[in-house]
């Protein structure tokens, strides 16, 4: 209870990886397309897809939301992360779901009857041992055949797909391709950061089956969301929890996020927290935004930079010396190379969601506050070179 006797409302914002936000901003169309893919039946392109995007852009929470849409339609959803042992875990989960759906293991009864003197008989029946290791394709086929699933299907989500080992990728590709060919009601959505997914596709280019599978998957590249939608979501969330703020304050906060999903939660959380209760003022907003800017570095930029190569990082550090967009000539000069040396790094940094190159050919940071973060940490980052 607050001094005024009101109950303090829990903070609705969720600034942590994978936590479902109070409002999933700007993903309406993507979810609409996903609903269509479920309804369009086997063969719909959205039934096999990659969700890619920079760290903190909302891949994991999108997988969760897609899963809940499928569950609402009575689909069975199996959520996995691509760490070692995934195929086995999927097979076990499929088996559990099938048994929960009322379809038991097929039992082969092994019976022996012995004749005894005097016309008596004795019999022994042995139950088969539990099947182990379970075979994913067989388990999915059985689950898909469960009567309870009629009209619905099985959705598999695999987060951090780039961490998958090549054996398990082979198996996943083989099983899913097979089920798709059989027109089974199967959906597979895989998520990962773009440059890692590109790398995985490149690494498998010489393996026909896997490479066909990877190339077939539709690519959904997530980016920042519209700042006006962020403002709307801020206003809605605060009103739902019986607090208020002037539209200009909500707008200032929305602009500070740059439409970047992780930042939406960080700004919301800290602004809410500083105000504690009642009306959120411009002063609360300014303080909350400042805290959010400090936090985003360690939560998002540090892991994103870890995923890059030393040269990638050196280029970013060279860019952060500018106040605005950087010209390729200046970047090249700072790292002591010719401009054409940058081409390959441009593609990598763009696909990692770190850099955007405008029509004017100048390079910009794609996530908010990255410039300041790099300036603050440049010494440490450049140390590796
Ligand atoms: N559309 C959205 N609207 C509002 N907040 C969002 C949205 N998408 C994600 N978020 C919030 O952003 C944060 C990061 O989301 P999430 O963990 O899904 O990102 P990610 O892309 O999976 O990141 P990583 O690559 O680090 O795994 C979470 O706090 C989540 O609540
Ligand atoms: Mg994630």
Tab-separated table of C-alpha atoms and ligand atoms in Angstrom:
chain	number	residue	atom	x	y	z
A	1	UNK	CA	0.000	0.000	0.000
A	2	UNK	CA	1.226	3.488	-0.776
A	3	UNK	CA	1.088	6.258	1.849
A	4	UNK	CA	-2.126	7.476	0.240
A	5	UNK	CA	-3.635	4.046	0.924
A	6	UNK	CA	-3.823	2.953	-2.709
A	7	UNK	CA	-2.586	-0.435	-3.795
A	8	UNK	CA	0.587	-0.128	-5.846
A	9	UNK	CA	0.045	-1.552	-9.309
A	10	UNK	CA	2.663	-4.027	-10.584
A	11	UNK	CA	4.812	-2.718	-13.401
A	12	UNK	CA	3.230	-3.995	-16.662
A	13	UNK	CA	6.356	-3.546	-18.808
A	14	UNK	CA	8.630	-6.546	-19.354
A	15	UNK	CA	12.201	-5.547	-20.196
A	16	UNK	CA	13.722	-9.000	-20.280
A	17	UNK	CA	14.555	-11.376	-23.110
A	18	UNK	CA	11.649	-13.578	-24.129
A	19	UNK	CA	9.089	-11.971	-21.764
A	20	UNK	CA	5.759	-11.314	-23.395
A	21	UNK	CA	5.100	-7.554	-23.470
A	22	UNK	CA	1.770	-6.018	-22.393
A	23	UNK	CA	1.140	-5.002	-26.019
A	24	UNK	CA	2.917	-6.639	-28.939
A	25	UNK	CA	3.437	-3.476	-30.960
A	26	UNK	CA	3.467	-3.387	-34.744
A	27	UNK	CA	3.225	-7.097	-35.487
A	28	UNK	CA	-0.444	-7.155	-36.543
A	29	UNK	CA	0.229	-7.875	-40.201
A	30	UNK	CA	2.797	-10.550	-39.469
A	31	UNK	CA	0.325	-12.339	-37.200
A	32	UNK	CA	-2.451	-11.976	-39.757
A	33	UNK	CA	-0.198	-13.653	-42.350
A	34	UNK	CA	0.522	-16.406	-39.885
A	35	UNK	CA	-3.199	-17.029	-39.293
A	36	UNK	CA	-3.617	-17.262	-43.064
A	37	UNK	CA	-0.810	-19.807	-43.262
A	38	UNK	CA	-2.595	-21.967	-40.684
A	39	UNK	CA	-5.865	-21.692	-42.524
A	40	UNK	CA	-4.496	-22.095	-46.042
A	41	UNK	CA	-3.503	-25.671	-45.305
A	42	UNK	CA	-0.497	-27.774	-46.324
A	43	UNK	CA	1.677	-26.091	-48.904
A	44	UNK	CA	1.112	-22.516	-47.626
A	45	UNK	CA	4.534	-20.828	-47.701
A	46	UNK	CA	4.240	-19.416	-44.146
A	47	UNK	CA	4.176	-22.951	-42.767
A	48	UNK	CA	7.942	-23.178	-43.087
A	49	UNK	CA	9.680	-19.995	-42.108
A	50	UNK	CA	12.595	-18.173	-40.564
A	51	UNK	CA	11.987	-15.237	-38.265
A	52	UNK	CA	15.157	-13.149	-38.316
A	53	UNK	CA	16.148	-9.844	-36.789
A	54	UNK	CA	18.672	-8.101	-34.577
A	55	UNK	CA	18.907	-8.960	-30.899
A	56	UNK	CA	16.032	-7.597	-28.868
A	57	UNK	CA	13.785	-7.029	-31.873
A	58	UNK	CA	11.223	-9.524	-30.589
A	59	UNK	CA	11.853	-12.886	-32.317
A	60	UNK	CA	11.270	-15.031	-29.233
A	61	UNK	CA	8.087	-13.270	-28.173
A	62	UNK	CA	6.799	-13.513	-31.742
A	63	UNK	CA	7.358	-17.276	-31.694
A	64	UNK	CA	5.433	-17.410	-28.413
A	65	UNK	CA	2.564	-15.397	-29.865
A	66	UNK	CA	2.422	-17.503	-33.034
A	67	UNK	CA	2.376	-20.590	-30.832
A	68	UNK	CA	-0.542	-19.276	-28.834
A	69	UNK	CA	-2.480	-18.499	-32.032
A	70	UNK	CA	-1.920	-22.087	-33.139
A	71	UNK	CA	-2.910	-23.455	-29.717
A	72	UNK	CA	-6.139	-21.450	-29.835
A	73	UNK	CA	-6.879	-23.368	-33.016
A	74	UNK	CA	-6.261	-26.645	-31.191
A	75	UNK	CA	-2.854	-27.239	-32.695
A	76	UNK	CA	-0.210	-28.998	-30.659
A	77	UNK	CA	2.797	-26.691	-30.276
A	78	UNK	CA	6.270	-27.977	-29.471
A	79	UNK	CA	8.689	-25.202	-28.469
A	80	UNK	CA	12.408	-25.870	-28.622
A	81	UNK	CA	15.773	-24.136	-28.621
A	82	UNK	CA	18.302	-25.584	-31.039
A	83	UNK	CA	20.763	-26.831	-28.436
A	84	UNK	CA	22.186	-30.336	-28.622
A	85	UNK	CA	19.652	-33.124	-28.091
A	86	UNK	CA	16.812	-31.166	-29.658
A	87	UNK	CA	15.632	-33.912	-32.010
A	88	UNK	CA	15.352	-36.354	-29.150
A	89	UNK	CA	13.534	-33.814	-26.969
A	90	UNK	CA	11.106	-33.116	-29.812
A	91	UNK	CA	10.416	-36.817	-30.277
A	92	UNK	CA	9.737	-37.246	-26.573
A	93	UNK	CA	7.499	-34.185	-26.469
A	94	UNK	CA	5.541	-35.455	-29.495
A	95	UNK	CA	5.096	-38.783	-27.766
A	96	UNK	CA	3.885	-37.141	-24.541
A	97	UNK	CA	1.384	-35.052	-26.494
A	98	UNK	CA	0.095	-38.081	-28.356
A	99	UNK	CA	-0.439	-40.005	-25.139
A	100	UNK	CA	-2.132	-36.946	-23.638
A	101	UNK	CA	-4.353	-36.918	-26.741
A	102	UNK	CA	-5.455	-40.425	-25.810
A	103	UNK	CA	-3.440	-42.488	-28.285
A	104	UNK	CA	-1.389	-45.076	-26.462
A	105	UNK	CA	1.765	-46.790	-27.719
A	106	UNK	CA	0.928	-49.545	-30.131
A	107	UNK	CA	1.345	-52.720	-28.064
A	108	UNK	CA	2.787	-55.835	-29.530
A	109	UNK	CA	1.764	-58.544	-27.153
A	110	UNK	CA	4.207	-61.329	-27.027
A	111	UNK	CA	2.412	-64.374	-25.739
A	112	UNK	CA	3.580	-67.893	-25.139
A	113	UNK	CA	1.374	-70.806	-24.281
A	114	UNK	CA	2.682	-74.007	-22.895
A	115	UNK	CA	0.785	-77.252	-22.943
A	116	UNK	CA	0.821	-79.077	-19.620
A	117	UNK	CA	0.093	-82.732	-18.940
A	118	UNK	CA	-3.615	-83.461	-18.490
A	119	UNK	CA	-4.764	-80.856	-21.031
A	120	UNK	CA	-3.920	-77.791	-18.833
A	121	UNK	CA	-2.253	-74.748	-20.364
A	122	UNK	CA	-0.062	-72.023	-18.902
A	123	UNK	CA	0.596	-68.683	-20.621
A	124	UNK	CA	2.926	-65.741	-20.183
A	125	UNK	CA	2.578	-62.352	-21.852
A	126	UNK	CA	5.396	-59.830	-22.031
A	127	UNK	CA	4.826	-56.121	-22.632
A	128	UNK	CA	7.420	-54.672	-24.992
A	129	UNK	CA	10.075	-52.448	-23.417
A	130	UNK	CA	9.482	-48.698	-23.793
A	131	UNK	CA	10.746	-47.482	-27.166
A	132	UNK	CA	13.942	-45.587	-26.770
A	133	UNK	CA	15.347	-43.665	-28.549
A	134	UNK	CA	12.117	-42.419	-30.010
A	135	UNK	CA	12.156	-41.642	-33.650
A	136	UNK	CA	10.990	-38.142	-34.440
A	137	UNK	CA	9.366	-38.846	-37.777
A	138	UNK	CA	7.418	-41.781	-36.426
A	139	UNK	CA	6.342	-39.885	-33.331
A	140	UNK	CA	5.165	-36.866	-35.325
A	141	UNK	CA	3.277	-39.083	-37.753
A	142	UNK	CA	1.530	-40.830	-34.896
A	143	UNK	CA	0.719	-37.549	-33.186
A	144	UNK	CA	-0.641	-36.108	-36.448
A	145	UNK	CA	-2.876	-39.165	-36.708
A	146	UNK	CA	-4.385	-38.678	-33.228
A	147	UNK	CA	-8.167	-38.289	-33.605
A	148	UNK	CA	-8.244	-35.300	-31.241
A	149	UNK	CA	-6.089	-33.358	-33.684
A	150	UNK	CA	-8.620	-33.544	-36.483
A	151	UNK	CA	-8.451	-30.444	-38.610
A	152	UNK	CA	-5.528	-29.100	-36.596
A	153	UNK	CA	-1.870	-29.999	-36.741
A	154	UNK	CA	1.528	-29.784	-35.098
A	155	UNK	CA	3.602	-26.629	-34.913
A	156	UNK	CA	7.280	-26.722	-34.013
A	157	UNK	CA	9.141	-23.569	-33.012
A	158	UNK	CA	12.932	-23.612	-32.874
A	159	UNK	CA	14.572	-20.570	-31.318
A	160	UNK	CA	18.255	-19.694	-31.845
A	161	UNK	CA	18.262	-21.989	-34.891
A	162	UNK	CA	21.873	-21.100	-35.740
A	163	UNK	CA	23.084	-23.056	-32.694
A	164	UNK	CA	21.900	-26.342	-34.226
A	165	UNK	CA	24.501	-29.027	-34.950
A	166	UNK	CA	24.751	-30.295	-38.524
A	167	UNK	CA	23.463	-33.804	-37.672
A	168	UNK	CA	20.381	-32.467	-36.004
A	169	UNK	CA	19.804	-30.012	-38.839
A	170	UNK	CA	19.926	-32.971	-41.253
A	171	UNK	CA	17.341	-34.828	-39.232
A	172	UNK	CA	15.058	-31.838	-38.832
A	173	UNK	CA	15.243	-31.143	-42.577
A	174	UNK	CA	14.556	-34.768	-43.494
A	175	UNK	CA	11.590	-35.144	-41.150
A	176	UNK	CA	9.930	-31.855	-41.996
A	177	UNK	CA	10.478	-32.219	-45.759
A	178	UNK	CA	8.941	-35.646	-45.585
A	179	UNK	CA	5.871	-34.453	-43.683
A	180	UNK	CA	5.419	-31.495	-46.031
A	181	UNK	CA	5.602	-33.829	-49.022
A	182	UNK	CA	2.907	-35.964	-47.416
A	183	UNK	CA	0.764	-32.833	-47.040
A	184	UNK	CA	0.720	-33.220	-43.274
A	185	UNK	CA	-0.587	-30.388	-41.094
A	186	UNK	CA	2.871	-29.322	-39.966
A	187	UNK	CA	4.322	-25.874	-39.298
A	188	UNK	CA	7.948	-25.115	-38.505
A	189	UNK	CA	9.037	-21.623	-37.479
A	190	UNK	CA	12.738	-21.078	-36.768
A	191	UNK	CA	14.242	-17.902	-35.315
A	192	UNK	CA	17.754	-16.480	-35.278
A	193	UNK	CA	19.863	-13.434	-35.900
A	194	UNK	CA	20.140	-12.719	-39.626
A	195	UNK	CA	23.857	-13.004	-40.128
A	196	UNK	CA	23.979	-16.284	-38.252
A	197	UNK	CA	21.117	-17.680	-40.315
A	198	UNK	CA	22.855	-16.516	-43.512
A	199	UNK	CA	26.016	-18.210	-42.332
A	200	UNK	CA	24.128	-21.429	-41.633
A	201	UNK	CA	22.628	-21.350	-45.137
A	202	UNK	CA	26.056	-20.691	-46.665
A	203	UNK	CA	27.676	-23.472	-44.638
A	204	UNK	CA	25.126	-25.970	-45.924
A	205	UNK	CA	25.177	-24.902	-49.574
A	206	UNK	CA	26.932	-28.120	-50.621
A	207	UNK	CA	24.469	-30.440	-48.911
A	208	UNK	CA	21.566	-30.679	-51.347
A	209	UNK	CA	18.819	-31.885	-49.031
A	210	UNK	CA	19.488	-29.472	-46.202
A	211	UNK	CA	20.158	-26.616	-48.524
A	212	UNK	CA	16.860	-27.102	-50.403
A	213	UNK	CA	15.053	-27.169	-47.093
A	214	UNK	CA	16.744	-23.995	-45.837
A	215	UNK	CA	16.143	-22.152	-49.085
A	216	UNK	CA	12.485	-23.150	-49.125
A	217	UNK	CA	11.815	-21.557	-45.773
A	218	UNK	CA	10.157	-18.171	-46.077
A	219	UNK	CA	12.103	-15.343	-44.494
A	220	UNK	CA	10.418	-12.887	-42.175
A	221	UNK	CA	12.844	-10.139	-41.245
A	222	UNK	CA	11.712	-8.191	-38.191
A	223	UNK	CA	12.683	-4.576	-37.739
A	224	UNK	CA	11.810	-1.578	-35.613
A	225	UNK	CA	8.125	-0.710	-35.310
A	226	UNK	CA	6.284	2.511	-36.063
A	227	UNK	CA	6.789	5.103	-33.303
A	228	UNK	CA	3.114	6.197	-33.520
A	229	UNK	CA	2.088	2.639	-32.679
A	230	UNK	CA	4.479	2.693	-29.728
A	231	UNK	CA	2.784	5.829	-28.428
A	232	UNK	CA	-0.642	4.198	-28.783
A	233	UNK	CA	0.567	1.095	-26.960
A	234	UNK	CA	2.075	3.232	-24.165
A	235	UNK	CA	-1.190	5.111	-23.717
A	236	UNK	CA	-3.233	1.907	-23.751
A	237	UNK	CA	-1.028	0.097	-21.252
A	238	UNK	CA	-0.922	2.962	-18.792
A	239	UNK	CA	-4.710	3.460	-19.032
A	240	UNK	CA	-5.316	-0.283	-18.511
A	241	UNK	CA	-3.387	-0.068	-15.263
A	242	UNK	CA	-5.214	3.024	-14.083
A	243	UNK	CA	-2.452	5.524	-14.424
A	244	UNK	CA	-2.298	8.398	-16.881
A	245	UNK	CA	0.031	10.687	-18.769
A	246	UNK	CA	-0.393	13.590	-21.122
A	247	UNK	CA	-0.152	12.575	-24.801
A	248	UNK	CA	3.001	14.703	-25.212
A	249	UNK	CA	4.705	12.753	-22.430
A	250	UNK	CA	3.728	9.428	-24.014
A	251	UNK	CA	4.975	10.778	-27.339
A	252	UNK	CA	8.352	11.808	-25.916
A	253	UNK	CA	8.740	8.321	-24.467
A	254	UNK	CA	7.690	6.664	-27.727
A	255	UNK	CA	10.203	8.725	-29.690
A	256	UNK	CA	12.955	7.804	-27.260
A	257	UNK	CA	12.453	4.122	-28.107
A	258	UNK	CA	13.158	4.644	-31.812
A	259	UNK	CA	10.533	1.899	-32.323
A	260	UNK	CA	13.041	-0.660	-31.101
A	261	UNK	CA	11.104	-3.346	-29.187
A	262	UNK	CA	13.501	-3.957	-26.303
A	263	UNK	CA	13.721	-0.213	-25.765
A	264	UNK	CA	9.892	-0.002	-25.662
A	265	UNK	CA	9.884	-2.207	-22.591
A	266	UNK	CA	12.920	-0.534	-21.002
A	267	UNK	CA	11.559	2.979	-21.387
A	268	UNK	CA	8.077	1.900	-20.275
A	269	UNK	CA	9.450	0.055	-17.276
A	270	UNK	CA	11.721	2.785	-15.973
A	271	UNK	CA	9.351	5.662	-16.614
A	272	UNK	CA	6.624	3.714	-14.808
A	273	UNK	CA	8.957	2.901	-11.957
A	274	UNK	CA	10.165	6.430	-11.366
A	275	UNK	CA	6.607	7.774	-11.293
A	276	UNK	CA	5.453	4.871	-9.106
A	277	UNK	CA	1.751	5.791	-9.215
A	278	UNK	CA	-0.731	8.342	-10.488
A	279	UNK	CA	0.114	10.648	-13.366
A	280	UNK	CA	3.387	10.208	-15.212
A	281	UNK	CA	4.969	13.629	-15.700
A	282	UNK	CA	7.493	14.961	-18.213
A	283	UNK	CA	10.080	14.831	-15.451
A	284	UNK	CA	9.417	11.130	-14.733
A	285	UNK	CA	9.706	10.521	-18.465
A	286	UNK	CA	13.066	12.290	-18.764
A	287	UNK	CA	14.528	10.366	-15.824
A	288	UNK	CA	13.128	7.014	-16.985
A	289	UNK	CA	14.432	7.501	-20.518
A	290	UNK	CA	17.899	8.267	-19.170
A	291	UNK	CA	17.930	5.029	-17.145
A	292	UNK	CA	16.657	3.018	-20.134
A	293	UNK	CA	19.454	4.413	-22.308
A	294	UNK	CA	22.039	3.331	-19.804
A	295	UNK	CA	20.580	-0.161	-19.444
A	296	UNK	CA	20.169	-1.022	-23.098
A	297	UNK	CA	23.906	-1.139	-23.642
A	298	UNK	CA	24.571	-4.110	-21.412
A	299	UNK	CA	21.342	-5.887	-22.218
A	300	UNK	CA	21.408	-5.618	-25.991
A	301	UNK	CA	24.513	-4.004	-27.444
A	302	UNK	CA	27.060	-6.091	-25.541
A	303	UNK	CA	25.684	-9.483	-26.736
A	304	UNK	CA	25.076	-8.132	-30.258
A	305	UNK	CA	28.698	-6.950	-30.506
A	306	UNK	CA	29.929	-10.316	-29.252
A	307	UNK	CA	28.328	-11.975	-32.277
A	308	UNK	CA	30.471	-9.890	-34.657
A	309	UNK	CA	34.026	-10.307	-35.902
A	310	UNK	CA	36.849	-7.997	-34.836
A	311	UNK	CA	36.799	-6.183	-38.170
A	312	UNK	CA	33.025	-5.670	-37.926
A	313	UNK	CA	33.506	-4.114	-34.500
A	314	UNK	CA	36.395	-1.949	-35.672
A	315	UNK	CA	34.197	-0.540	-38.418
A	316	UNK	CA	31.452	0.276	-35.921
A	317	UNK	CA	33.948	1.993	-33.669
A	318	UNK	CA	35.154	3.999	-36.688
A	319	UNK	CA	31.552	5.036	-37.395
A	320	UNK	CA	30.838	6.188	-33.864
A	321	UNK	CA	33.324	9.032	-34.262
A	322	UNK	CA	30.775	10.799	-36.466
A	323	UNK	CA	27.843	12.759	-35.092
A	324	UNK	CA	25.508	11.492	-37.828
A	325	UNK	CA	25.624	9.156	-40.859
A	326	UNK	CA	29.151	8.143	-41.889
A	327	UNK	CA	30.557	8.278	-45.412
A	328	UNK	CA	32.225	5.029	-46.556
A	329	UNK	CA	35.313	7.046	-47.531
A	330	UNK	CA	35.749	8.315	-43.982
A	331	UNK	CA	35.221	4.856	-42.467
A	332	UNK	CA	37.758	3.292	-44.824
A	333	UNK	CA	40.290	6.012	-44.082
A	334	UNK	CA	39.901	5.522	-40.331
A	335	UNK	CA	40.568	1.800	-40.537
A	336	UNK	CA	43.371	2.295	-43.060
A	337	UNK	CA	41.776	0.421	-45.963
A	338	UNK	CA	40.421	1.171	-49.438
A	339	UNK	CA	36.688	1.892	-49.694
A	340	UNK	CA	35.944	-1.264	-51.699
A	341	UNK	CA	37.245	-3.331	-48.784
A	342	UNK	CA	34.041	-2.339	-46.947
A	343	UNK	CA	31.592	-4.072	-49.320
A	344	UNK	CA	31.586	-7.431	-47.592
A	345	UNK	CA	31.395	-5.848	-44.141
A	346	UNK	CA	28.534	-3.654	-45.216
A	347	UNK	CA	26.496	-6.737	-46.093
A	348	UNK	CA	27.394	-8.446	-42.838
A	349	UNK	CA	26.637	-5.449	-40.659
A	350	UNK	CA	23.370	-4.866	-42.481
A	351	UNK	CA	22.310	-8.486	-42.093
A	352	UNK	CA	23.297	-8.404	-38.415
A	353	UNK	CA	20.892	-5.498	-38.014
A	354	UNK	CA	23.650	-3.140	-36.814
A	355	UNK	CA	23.900	-0.778	-39.775
A	356	UNK	CA	21.548	0.670	-42.367
A	357	UNK	CA	22.872	2.230	-45.541
A	358	UNK	CA	20.710	5.015	-46.984
A	359	UNK	CA	20.140	5.982	-50.621
A	360	UNK	CA	22.882	8.569	-50.139
A	361	UNK	CA	25.336	5.700	-49.545
A	362	UNK	CA	26.020	6.809	-45.962
A	363	UNK	CA	26.063	4.336	-43.110
A	364	UNK	CA	23.797	4.721	-40.083
A	365	UNK	CA	23.460	2.821	-36.822
A	366	UNK	CA	20.355	0.645	-36.915
A	367	UNK	CA	19.698	0.369	-33.180
A	368	UNK	CA	19.232	3.375	-30.927
A	369	UNK	CA	21.991	4.464	-28.596
A	370	UNK	CA	24.548	2.220	-30.250
A	371	UNK	CA	26.731	5.198	-31.119
A	372	UNK	CA	26.957	6.332	-27.498
A	373	UNK	CA	27.496	2.790	-26.266
A	374	UNK	CA	30.366	2.313	-28.705
A	375	UNK	CA	31.906	5.607	-27.679
A	376	UNK	CA	31.729	4.612	-24.032
A	377	UNK	CA	33.237	1.189	-24.722
A	378	UNK	CA	35.442	1.891	-27.731
A	379	UNK	CA	38.690	1.386	-25.860
A	380	UNK	CA	37.669	-2.059	-24.729
A	381	UNK	CA	36.183	-3.056	-28.088
A	382	UNK	CA	39.182	-1.934	-30.106
A	383	UNK	CA	41.525	-3.812	-27.789
A	384	UNK	CA	40.940	-7.033	-29.710
A	385	UNK	CA	42.536	-5.659	-32.866
B	1	LIG	N1	6.431	-6.049	-30.775
B	1	LIG	C1	6.843	-5.729	-29.535
B	1	LIG	N2	6.264	-4.732	-28.845
B	1	LIG	C2	6.671	-4.419	-27.609
B	1	LIG	N3	7.658	-5.044	-26.963
B	1	LIG	C3	8.283	-6.055	-27.589
B	1	LIG	C4	7.903	-6.449	-28.908
B	1	LIG	N4	8.690	-7.466	-29.298
B	1	LIG	C5	9.524	-7.697	-28.271
B	1	LIG	N5	9.299	-6.865	-27.239
B	1	LIG	C6	10.061	-6.821	-25.981
B	1	LIG	O1	11.445	-6.713	-26.357
B	1	LIG	C7	12.275	-7.526	-25.543
B	1	LIG	C8	13.064	-8.488	-26.413
B	1	LIG	O2	12.199	-9.427	-27.030
B	1	LIG	P1	12.735	-10.887	-27.452
B	1	LIG	O3	13.447	-11.500	-26.310
B	1	LIG	O4	11.617	-11.597	-28.071
B	1	LIG	O5	13.799	-10.457	-28.575
B	1	LIG	P2	14.711	-11.411	-29.457
B	1	LIG	O6	14.667	-10.875	-30.843
B	1	LIG	O7	14.316	-12.821	-29.257
B	1	LIG	O8	16.152	-11.135	-28.842
B	1	LIG	P3	17.461	-12.129	-28.832
B	1	LIG	O9	18.029	-12.108	-30.219
B	1	LIG	O10	18.379	-11.481	-27.839
B	1	LIG	O11	16.982	-13.482	-28.412
B	1	LIG	C9	11.345	-8.191	-24.529
B	1	LIG	O12	11.404	-7.422	-23.363
B	1	LIG	C10	9.969	-8.101	-25.163
B	1	LIG	O13	8.958	-8.008	-24.186
B	2	LIG	MG1	15.279	-14.476	-28.485
